[in-house]
Coordinates of C-alpha atoms in Angstrom, one line a residue:
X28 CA 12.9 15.0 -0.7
X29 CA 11.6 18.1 -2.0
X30 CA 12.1 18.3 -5.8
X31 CA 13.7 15.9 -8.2
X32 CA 17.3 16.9 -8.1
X33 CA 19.0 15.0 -11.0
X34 CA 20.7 15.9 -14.2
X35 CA 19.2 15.2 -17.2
X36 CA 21.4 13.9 -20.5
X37 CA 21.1 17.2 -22.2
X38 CA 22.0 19.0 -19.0
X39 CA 24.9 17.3 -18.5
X40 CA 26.2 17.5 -22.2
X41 CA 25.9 21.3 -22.3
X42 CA 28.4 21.3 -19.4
X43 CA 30.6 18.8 -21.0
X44 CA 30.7 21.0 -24.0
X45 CA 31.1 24.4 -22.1
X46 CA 33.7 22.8 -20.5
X47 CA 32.0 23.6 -16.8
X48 CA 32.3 19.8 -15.8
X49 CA 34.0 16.4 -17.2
X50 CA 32.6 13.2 -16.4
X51 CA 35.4 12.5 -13.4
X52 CA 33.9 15.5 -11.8
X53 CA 30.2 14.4 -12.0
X54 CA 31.0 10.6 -10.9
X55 CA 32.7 12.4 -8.0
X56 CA 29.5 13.8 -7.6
X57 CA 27.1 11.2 -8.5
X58 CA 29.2 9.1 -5.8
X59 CA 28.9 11.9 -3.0
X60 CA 25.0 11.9 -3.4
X61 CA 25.1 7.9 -3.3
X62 CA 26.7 8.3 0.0
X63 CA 24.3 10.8 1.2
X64 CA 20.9 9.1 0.5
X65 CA 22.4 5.6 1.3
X66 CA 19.9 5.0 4.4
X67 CA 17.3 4.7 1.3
X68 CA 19.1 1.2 0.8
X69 CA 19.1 1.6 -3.1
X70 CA 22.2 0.1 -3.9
X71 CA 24.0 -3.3 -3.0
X72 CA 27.5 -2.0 -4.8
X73 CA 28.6 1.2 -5.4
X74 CA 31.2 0.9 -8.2
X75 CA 33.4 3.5 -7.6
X76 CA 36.9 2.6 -8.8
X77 CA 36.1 1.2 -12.4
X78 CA 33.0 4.4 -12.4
X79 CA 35.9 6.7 -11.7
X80 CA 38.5 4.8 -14.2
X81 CA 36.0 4.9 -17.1
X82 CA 35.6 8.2 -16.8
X83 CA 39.2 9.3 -16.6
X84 CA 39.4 7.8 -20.0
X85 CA 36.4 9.6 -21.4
X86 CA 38.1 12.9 -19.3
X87 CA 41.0 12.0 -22.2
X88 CA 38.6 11.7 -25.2
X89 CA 36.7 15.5 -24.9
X90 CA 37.5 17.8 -27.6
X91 CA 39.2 15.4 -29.3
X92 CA 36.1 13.2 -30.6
X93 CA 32.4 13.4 -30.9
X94 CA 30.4 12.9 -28.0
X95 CA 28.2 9.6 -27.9
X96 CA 24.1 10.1 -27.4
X97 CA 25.2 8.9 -23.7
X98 CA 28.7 10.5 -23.1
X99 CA 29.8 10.9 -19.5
X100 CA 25.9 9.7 -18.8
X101 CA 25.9 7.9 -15.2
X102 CA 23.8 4.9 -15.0
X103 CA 23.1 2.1 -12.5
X104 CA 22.1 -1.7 -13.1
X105 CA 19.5 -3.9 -11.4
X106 CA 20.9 -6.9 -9.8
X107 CA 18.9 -9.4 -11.7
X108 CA 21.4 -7.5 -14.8
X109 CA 25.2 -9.0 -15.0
X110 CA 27.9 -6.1 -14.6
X111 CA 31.0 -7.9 -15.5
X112 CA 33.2 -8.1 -12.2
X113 CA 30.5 -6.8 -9.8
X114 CA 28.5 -9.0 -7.5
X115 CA 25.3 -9.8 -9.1
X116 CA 23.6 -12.3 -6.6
X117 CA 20.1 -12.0 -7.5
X118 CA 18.9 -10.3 -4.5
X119 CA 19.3 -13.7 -3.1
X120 CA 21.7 -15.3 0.0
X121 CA 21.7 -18.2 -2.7
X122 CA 23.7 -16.6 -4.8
X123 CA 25.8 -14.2 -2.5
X124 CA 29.4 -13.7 -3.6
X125 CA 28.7 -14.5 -7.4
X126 CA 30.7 -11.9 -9.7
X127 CA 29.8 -11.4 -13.0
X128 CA 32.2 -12.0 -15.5
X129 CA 30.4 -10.3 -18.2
X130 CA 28.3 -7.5 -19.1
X131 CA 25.2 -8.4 -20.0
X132 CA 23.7 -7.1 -23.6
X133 CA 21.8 -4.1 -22.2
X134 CA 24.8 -2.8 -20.2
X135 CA 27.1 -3.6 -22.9
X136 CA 24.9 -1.7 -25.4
X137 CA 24.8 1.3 -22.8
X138 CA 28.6 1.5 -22.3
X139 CA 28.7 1.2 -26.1
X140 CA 27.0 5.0 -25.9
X141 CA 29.0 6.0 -24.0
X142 CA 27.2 5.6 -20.0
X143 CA 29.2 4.9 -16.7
X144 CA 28.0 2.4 -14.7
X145 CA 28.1 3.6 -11.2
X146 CA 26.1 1.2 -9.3
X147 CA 24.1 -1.9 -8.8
X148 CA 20.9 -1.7 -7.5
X149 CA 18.9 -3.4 -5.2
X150 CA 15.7 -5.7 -5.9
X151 CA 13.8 -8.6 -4.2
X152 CA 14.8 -11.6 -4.3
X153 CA 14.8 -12.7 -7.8
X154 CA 12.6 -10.0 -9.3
X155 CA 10.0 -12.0 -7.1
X156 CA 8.0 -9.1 -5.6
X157 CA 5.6 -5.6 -6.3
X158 CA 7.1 -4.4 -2.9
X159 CA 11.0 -2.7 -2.0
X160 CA 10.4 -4.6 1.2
X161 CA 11.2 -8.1 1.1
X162 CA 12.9 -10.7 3.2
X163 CA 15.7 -11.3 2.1
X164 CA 16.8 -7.7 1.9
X165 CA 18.9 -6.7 5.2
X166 CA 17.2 -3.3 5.2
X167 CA 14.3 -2.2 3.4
X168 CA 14.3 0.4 0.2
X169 CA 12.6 3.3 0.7
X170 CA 10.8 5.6 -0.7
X171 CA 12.4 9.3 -1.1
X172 CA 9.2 11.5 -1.0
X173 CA 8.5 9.7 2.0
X174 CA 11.0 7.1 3.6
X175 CA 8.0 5.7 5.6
X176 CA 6.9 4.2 2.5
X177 CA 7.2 1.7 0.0
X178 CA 9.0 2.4 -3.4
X179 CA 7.0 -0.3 -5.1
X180 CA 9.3 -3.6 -7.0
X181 CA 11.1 -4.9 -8.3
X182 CA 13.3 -2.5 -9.9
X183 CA 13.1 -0.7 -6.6
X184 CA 17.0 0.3 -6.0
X185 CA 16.5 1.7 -9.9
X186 CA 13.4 3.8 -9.2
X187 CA 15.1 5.5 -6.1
X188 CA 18.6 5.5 -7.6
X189 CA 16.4 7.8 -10.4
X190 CA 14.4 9.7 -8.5
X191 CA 17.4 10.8 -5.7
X192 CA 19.6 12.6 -9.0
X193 CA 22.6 9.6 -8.0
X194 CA 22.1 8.5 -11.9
X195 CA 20.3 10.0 -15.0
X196 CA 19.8 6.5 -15.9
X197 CA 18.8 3.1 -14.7
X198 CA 18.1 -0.6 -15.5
X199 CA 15.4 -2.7 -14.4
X200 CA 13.4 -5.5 -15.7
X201 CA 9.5 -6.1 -16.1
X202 CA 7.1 -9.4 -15.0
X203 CA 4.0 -7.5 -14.8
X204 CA 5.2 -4.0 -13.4
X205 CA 8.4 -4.4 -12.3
X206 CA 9.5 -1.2 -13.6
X207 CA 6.8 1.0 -14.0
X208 CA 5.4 0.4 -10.9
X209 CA 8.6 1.5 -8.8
X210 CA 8.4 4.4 -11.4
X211 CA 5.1 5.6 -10.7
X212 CA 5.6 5.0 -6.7
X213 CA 8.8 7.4 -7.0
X214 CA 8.3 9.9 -9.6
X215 CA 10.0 9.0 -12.4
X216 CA 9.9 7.8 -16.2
X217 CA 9.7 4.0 -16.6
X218 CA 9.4 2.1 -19.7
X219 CA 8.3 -1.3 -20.3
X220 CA 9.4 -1.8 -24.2
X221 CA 7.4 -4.3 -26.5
X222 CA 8.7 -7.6 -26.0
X223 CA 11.9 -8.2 -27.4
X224 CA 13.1 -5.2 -28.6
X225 CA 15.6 -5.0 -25.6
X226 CA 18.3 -7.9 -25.2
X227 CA 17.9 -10.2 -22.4
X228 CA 21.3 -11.6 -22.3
X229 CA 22.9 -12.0 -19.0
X230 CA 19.6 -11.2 -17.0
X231 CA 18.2 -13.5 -14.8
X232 CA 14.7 -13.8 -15.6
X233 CA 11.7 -14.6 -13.9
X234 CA 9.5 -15.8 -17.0
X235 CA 10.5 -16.6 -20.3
X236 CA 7.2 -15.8 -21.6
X237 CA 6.7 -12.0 -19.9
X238 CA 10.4 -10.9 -18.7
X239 CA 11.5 -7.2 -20.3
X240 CA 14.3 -4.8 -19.7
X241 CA 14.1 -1.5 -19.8
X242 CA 15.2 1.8 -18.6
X243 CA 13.9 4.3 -16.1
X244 CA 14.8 8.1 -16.2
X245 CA 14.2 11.1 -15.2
X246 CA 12.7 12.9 -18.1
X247 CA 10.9 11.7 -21.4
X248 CA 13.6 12.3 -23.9
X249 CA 16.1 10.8 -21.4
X250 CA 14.2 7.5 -21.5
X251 CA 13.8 8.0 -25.5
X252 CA 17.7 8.2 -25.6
X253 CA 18.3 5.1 -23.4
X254 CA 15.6 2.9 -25.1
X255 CA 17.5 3.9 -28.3
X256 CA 21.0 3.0 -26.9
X257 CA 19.7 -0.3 -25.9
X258 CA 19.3 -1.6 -29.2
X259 CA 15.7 0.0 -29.3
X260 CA 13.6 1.5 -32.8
X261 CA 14.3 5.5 -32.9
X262 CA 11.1 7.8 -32.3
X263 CA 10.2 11.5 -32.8
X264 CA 8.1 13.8 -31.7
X265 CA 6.7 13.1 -35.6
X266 CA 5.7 9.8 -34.2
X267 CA 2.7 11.3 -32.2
X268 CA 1.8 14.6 -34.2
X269 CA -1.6 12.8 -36.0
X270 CA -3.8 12.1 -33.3
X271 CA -5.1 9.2 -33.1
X272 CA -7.1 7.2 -30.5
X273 CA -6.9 7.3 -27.0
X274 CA -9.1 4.8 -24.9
X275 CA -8.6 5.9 -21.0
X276 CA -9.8 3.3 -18.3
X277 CA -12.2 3.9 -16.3
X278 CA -11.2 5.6 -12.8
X279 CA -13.8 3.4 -10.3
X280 CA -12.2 2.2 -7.6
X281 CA -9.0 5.1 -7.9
X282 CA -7.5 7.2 -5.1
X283 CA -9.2 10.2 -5.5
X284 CA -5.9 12.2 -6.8
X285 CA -5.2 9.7 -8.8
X286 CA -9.0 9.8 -10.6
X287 CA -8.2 13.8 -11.1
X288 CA -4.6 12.9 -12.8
X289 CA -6.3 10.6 -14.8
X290 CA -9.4 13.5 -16.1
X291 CA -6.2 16.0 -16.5
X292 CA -4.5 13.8 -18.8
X293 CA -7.8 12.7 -20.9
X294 CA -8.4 16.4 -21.1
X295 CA -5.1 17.3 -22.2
X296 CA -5.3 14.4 -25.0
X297 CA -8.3 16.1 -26.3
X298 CA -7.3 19.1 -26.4
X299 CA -4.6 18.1 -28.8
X300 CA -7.3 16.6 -30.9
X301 CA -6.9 12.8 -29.7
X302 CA -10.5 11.0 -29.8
X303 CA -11.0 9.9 -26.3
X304 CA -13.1 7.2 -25.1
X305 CA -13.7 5.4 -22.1
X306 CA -13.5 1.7 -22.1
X307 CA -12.6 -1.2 -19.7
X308 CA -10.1 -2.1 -22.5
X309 CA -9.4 -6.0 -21.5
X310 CA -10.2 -6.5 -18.1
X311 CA -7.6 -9.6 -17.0
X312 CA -9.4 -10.8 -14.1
X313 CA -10.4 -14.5 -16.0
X314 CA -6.7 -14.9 -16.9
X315 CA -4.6 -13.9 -14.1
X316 CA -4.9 -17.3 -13.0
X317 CA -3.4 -18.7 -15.7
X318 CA -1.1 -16.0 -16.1
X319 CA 0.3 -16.9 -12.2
X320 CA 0.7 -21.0 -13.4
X321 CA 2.8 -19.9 -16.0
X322 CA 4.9 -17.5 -14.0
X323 CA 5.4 -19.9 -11.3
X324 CA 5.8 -23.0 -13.4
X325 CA 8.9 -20.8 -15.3
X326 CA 10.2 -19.4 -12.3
X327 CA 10.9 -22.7 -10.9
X328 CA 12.1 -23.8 -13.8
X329 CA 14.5 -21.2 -14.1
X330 CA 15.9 -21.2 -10.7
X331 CA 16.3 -25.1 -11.0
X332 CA 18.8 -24.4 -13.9
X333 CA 21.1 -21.5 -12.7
X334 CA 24.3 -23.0 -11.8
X335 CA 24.9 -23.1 -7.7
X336 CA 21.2 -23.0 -7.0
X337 CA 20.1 -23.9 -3.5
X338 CA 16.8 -23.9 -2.3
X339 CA 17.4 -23.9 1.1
X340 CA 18.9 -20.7 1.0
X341 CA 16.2 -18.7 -0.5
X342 CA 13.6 -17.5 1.6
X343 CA 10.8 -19.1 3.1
X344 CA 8.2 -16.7 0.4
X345 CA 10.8 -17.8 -2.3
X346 CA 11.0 -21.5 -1.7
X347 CA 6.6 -21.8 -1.2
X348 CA 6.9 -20.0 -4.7
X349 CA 9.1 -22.6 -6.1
X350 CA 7.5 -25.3 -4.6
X351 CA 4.0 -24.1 -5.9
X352 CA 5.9 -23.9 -9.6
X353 CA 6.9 -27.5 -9.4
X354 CA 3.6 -28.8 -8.7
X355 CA 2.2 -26.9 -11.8
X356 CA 2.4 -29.9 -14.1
X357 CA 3.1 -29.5 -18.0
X358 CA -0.6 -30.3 -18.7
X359 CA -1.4 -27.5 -16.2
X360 CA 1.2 -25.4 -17.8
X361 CA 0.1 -26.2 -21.5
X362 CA -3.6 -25.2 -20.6
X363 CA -2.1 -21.7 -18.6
X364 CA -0.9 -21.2 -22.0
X365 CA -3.8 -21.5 -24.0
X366 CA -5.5 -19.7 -21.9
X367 CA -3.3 -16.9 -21.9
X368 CA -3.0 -16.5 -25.6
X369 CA -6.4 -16.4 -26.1
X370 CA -6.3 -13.5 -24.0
X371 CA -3.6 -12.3 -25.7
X372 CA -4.9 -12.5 -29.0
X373 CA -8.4 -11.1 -28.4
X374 CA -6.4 -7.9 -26.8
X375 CA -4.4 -7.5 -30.3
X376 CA -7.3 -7.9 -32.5
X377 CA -9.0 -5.0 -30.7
X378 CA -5.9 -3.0 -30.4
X379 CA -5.3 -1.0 -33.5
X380 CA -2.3 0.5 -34.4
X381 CA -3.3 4.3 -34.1
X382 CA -4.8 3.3 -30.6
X383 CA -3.2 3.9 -26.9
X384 CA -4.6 2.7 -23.8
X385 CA -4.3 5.7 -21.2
X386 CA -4.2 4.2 -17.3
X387 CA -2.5 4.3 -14.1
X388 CA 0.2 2.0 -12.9
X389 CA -1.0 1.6 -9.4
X390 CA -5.1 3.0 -8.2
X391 CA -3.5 4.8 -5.3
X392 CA 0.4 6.1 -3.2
X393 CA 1.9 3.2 -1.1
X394 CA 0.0 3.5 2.4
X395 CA 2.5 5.6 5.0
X396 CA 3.4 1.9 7.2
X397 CA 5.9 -0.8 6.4
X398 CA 3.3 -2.3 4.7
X399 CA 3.0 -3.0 1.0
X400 CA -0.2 -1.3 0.5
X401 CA -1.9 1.1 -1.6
X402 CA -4.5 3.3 -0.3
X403 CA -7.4 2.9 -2.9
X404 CA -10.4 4.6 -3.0
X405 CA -12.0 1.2 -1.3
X406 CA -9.1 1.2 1.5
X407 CA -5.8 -0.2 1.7
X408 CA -5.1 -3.1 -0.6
X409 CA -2.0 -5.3 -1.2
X410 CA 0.0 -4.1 -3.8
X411 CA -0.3 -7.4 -6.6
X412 CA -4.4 -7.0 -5.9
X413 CA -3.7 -3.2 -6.7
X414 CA -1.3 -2.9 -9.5
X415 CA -1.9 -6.4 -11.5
X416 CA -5.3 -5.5 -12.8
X417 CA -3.6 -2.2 -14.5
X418 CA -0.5 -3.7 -15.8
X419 CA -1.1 -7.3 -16.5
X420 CA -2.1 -6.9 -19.7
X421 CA 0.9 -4.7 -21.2
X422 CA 3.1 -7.8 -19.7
X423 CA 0.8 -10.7 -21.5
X424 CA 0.7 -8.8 -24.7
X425 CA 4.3 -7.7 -24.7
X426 CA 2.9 -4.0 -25.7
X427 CA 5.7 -1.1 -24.9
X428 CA 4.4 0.7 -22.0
X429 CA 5.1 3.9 -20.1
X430 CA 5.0 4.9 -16.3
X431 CA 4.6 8.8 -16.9
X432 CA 4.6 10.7 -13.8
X433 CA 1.8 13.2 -13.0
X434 CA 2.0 15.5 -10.4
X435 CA 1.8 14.8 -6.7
X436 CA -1.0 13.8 -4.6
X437 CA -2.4 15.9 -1.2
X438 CA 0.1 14.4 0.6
X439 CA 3.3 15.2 -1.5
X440 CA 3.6 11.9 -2.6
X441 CA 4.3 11.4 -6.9
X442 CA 1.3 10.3 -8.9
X443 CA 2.1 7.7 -12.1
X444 CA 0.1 7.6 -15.4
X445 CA 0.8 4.2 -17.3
X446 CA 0.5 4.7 -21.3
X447 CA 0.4 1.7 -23.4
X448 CA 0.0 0.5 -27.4
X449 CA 0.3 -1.8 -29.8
X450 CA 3.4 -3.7 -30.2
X451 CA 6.3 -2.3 -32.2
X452 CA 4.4 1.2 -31.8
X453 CA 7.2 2.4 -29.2
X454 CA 8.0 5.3 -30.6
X455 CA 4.2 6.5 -30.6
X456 CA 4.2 5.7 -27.0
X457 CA 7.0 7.5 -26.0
X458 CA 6.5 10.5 -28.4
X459 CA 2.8 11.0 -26.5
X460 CA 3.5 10.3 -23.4
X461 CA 5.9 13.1 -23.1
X462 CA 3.3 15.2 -24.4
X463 CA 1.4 14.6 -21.0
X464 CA 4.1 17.5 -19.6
X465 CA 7.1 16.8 -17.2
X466 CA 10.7 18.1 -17.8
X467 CA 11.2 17.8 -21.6
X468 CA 15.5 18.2 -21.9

């Protein structure tokens, strides 16, 4: 993949209302490019038959009735979201077969607008993984700059269903970079709103205490449109036009691209009159531990009340994770949490309002092997050593964050920004980080 191919919402209504396309003609479409970069293994169902149904009935409805803010918009779903009448197994042989039999919120909310769902796409098993490459996938997902690669998890399929033009839209959920790491890896927008503000009805989550949904896109005002549909606060570009605060991480141990996106971005925050320091902000190194014994002792938890579970048809990484959950006691578990929200509260009270915390998602691109790497500027390291320092804290915290893509390293391969602030400030967030460039329509 060259360039970035897909429509974005604005695009496609200005054909809608110069009667050049209708939505039947652009699922057509949006079904013939599915086809085409299928060996990338982002999808596990193309919906083609209700895709092409729903938008024969929206065919019908132009000219005759204004447009919704996602009219004729073609989205796909991450199979951890229910999409009622599709199989949604979880990524998982334990739950092959299982249909849906209702939308969950998010979708519901995004059909509500007016979107097509197209597909369902493909994540590890259970959300349980930083990597597009895990075991119980029959084929790997790949990355589209570079098929060699990883696309980064666990909203893989979404990422690549993004960055490939097959959708304008996509919906993936968020552990500790589930979306905006896959973002970052494959050159698109990724946001991670503050906790809560997005439904988690009918998604099967992998924490109660860090899960989010989200949506991924392929421009800035895209994702602004689908955060809003979602049930999300409105923003403006108002929301970023004072200046405020800007603390930017410090880029020691980066890929060296990835140290000269960061500078660029700093500089271009100044040069809008943002005050920019540089500040380890919260470094999460003492409470990752305690972060993992809650993850784990929720994940079990979670899995052991899902109707049909079975453990024995998980995979061996899954079941050693869910084993490991189970022997994290509730005395364990009641000291994770203390421990965590003492992290989480000393982050808040330093976190004012006006402030955003300016980062990267991942240090360095997914090393060129079937590995799940990243090439640092210390060497290759495994992704959850690589991305967890960088997006732990936006999980823990619940703050809305943003994988904003920046350019391309020396080998072609997309470079991803993560911007981040307080919670509720989403708007603020998404109003600056499109002011970091990329396509604005």
């Amino acid at each position: 993949m060259d360039t970035w191919n897909g429509w974005s919402v604005a695009e496609l209504h200005a054909l809608y209302r110069g009667g050049k396309a209708t939505p039947s003609q652009i699922v057509e479409e949006c079904l013939r490019r599915i086809e085409a970069s299928g060996s990338l293994g982002a999808y596990t169902a193309v919906l083609d038959e209700t895709a092409r149904a729903e938008a024969a009935r929206l065919d019908r409805r132009m000219g005759h009735e204004p447009m919704g803010p996602l009219f004729g918009v073609p989205v796909a779903v991450k199979e951890l979201i229910d999409v009622a009448g599709a199989e949604i197994g979880y990524g998982s042989r334990a739950f092959a077969g299982r249909i849906a039999t209702a939308d969950a919120e998010a979708v519901r909310r995004l059909r509500a607008a007016g979107a097509i769902v197209v597909g369902v796409t493909r994540s590890p098993e259970f959300g349980w993984s930083l990597s597009g490459r895990d075991a119980a996938s029959p084929a790997p997902v790949a990355n589209p700059w570079d098929p060699a690669r990883d696309p980064g998890g666990s909203s893989s399929g979404s990422a690549v269903a993004v960055a490939t033009g097959t959708v304008c839209l996509a919906l993936g959920t968020d552990t500790a970079g589930s979306i905006r790491m896959p973002a970052a890896l494959c050159g698109v927008w990724g946001f991670k709103p503050t906790r809560g503000a997005v439904s988690d009805r009918g998604v099967r989550l992998l924490s109660r205490s860090f899960d989010h949904v989200g949506p991924l896109a392929g421009t800035p005002r895209d994702l602004q449109a689908a955060y809003e549909a979602l049930g999300g606060w409105p923003a403006s570009p108002q929301d970023a036009q004072t200046p405020g605060t800007v603390v930017v991480a410090p880029r020691d141990g980066l890929h060296p691209d990835y140290a000269e996106a960061l500078t660029a971005a700093a500089d271009r925050f100044t040069a809008l009159g943002w005050r920019v320091l540089t500040e380890d902000f919260a470094p999460p190194e003492d409470v990752i531990d305690g972060y993992m014994m809650m993850l784990l002792h929720e994940g079990a938890r979670l899995y052991a009340d899902e109707p049909g579970s079975s453990v024995e048809l998980c995979t061996e990484p899954v079941q050693e994770m869910l084993r490991a959950g189970h022997g994290v006691t509730d005395a364990l578990y009641r000291d994770a949490r203390r421990t965590v929200a003492r992290y989480r509260d000393g982050l808040l009270a330093r976190l004012d309002p006006g402030t955003l915390l300016l980062g990267v998602v991942c240090p360095g691109p997914p090393h060129p092997s079937r590995a799940a790497t990243a090439v640092t500027a210390g060497g290759p390291r495994p992704f959850v050593q690589a991305v967890i320092p960088w997006t732990l804290p936006q999980s823990i915290a619940g703050l809305p964050a943003v994988a904003v893509p920046a350019g391309r390293d020396r080998d072609g391969m997309p470079i991803g920004l993560q911007l981040s602030g307080a919670p509720g400030r989403d708007g603020t967030v998404l109003a600056a980080a499109a002011l970091l460039g990329g396509r604005a329509a």
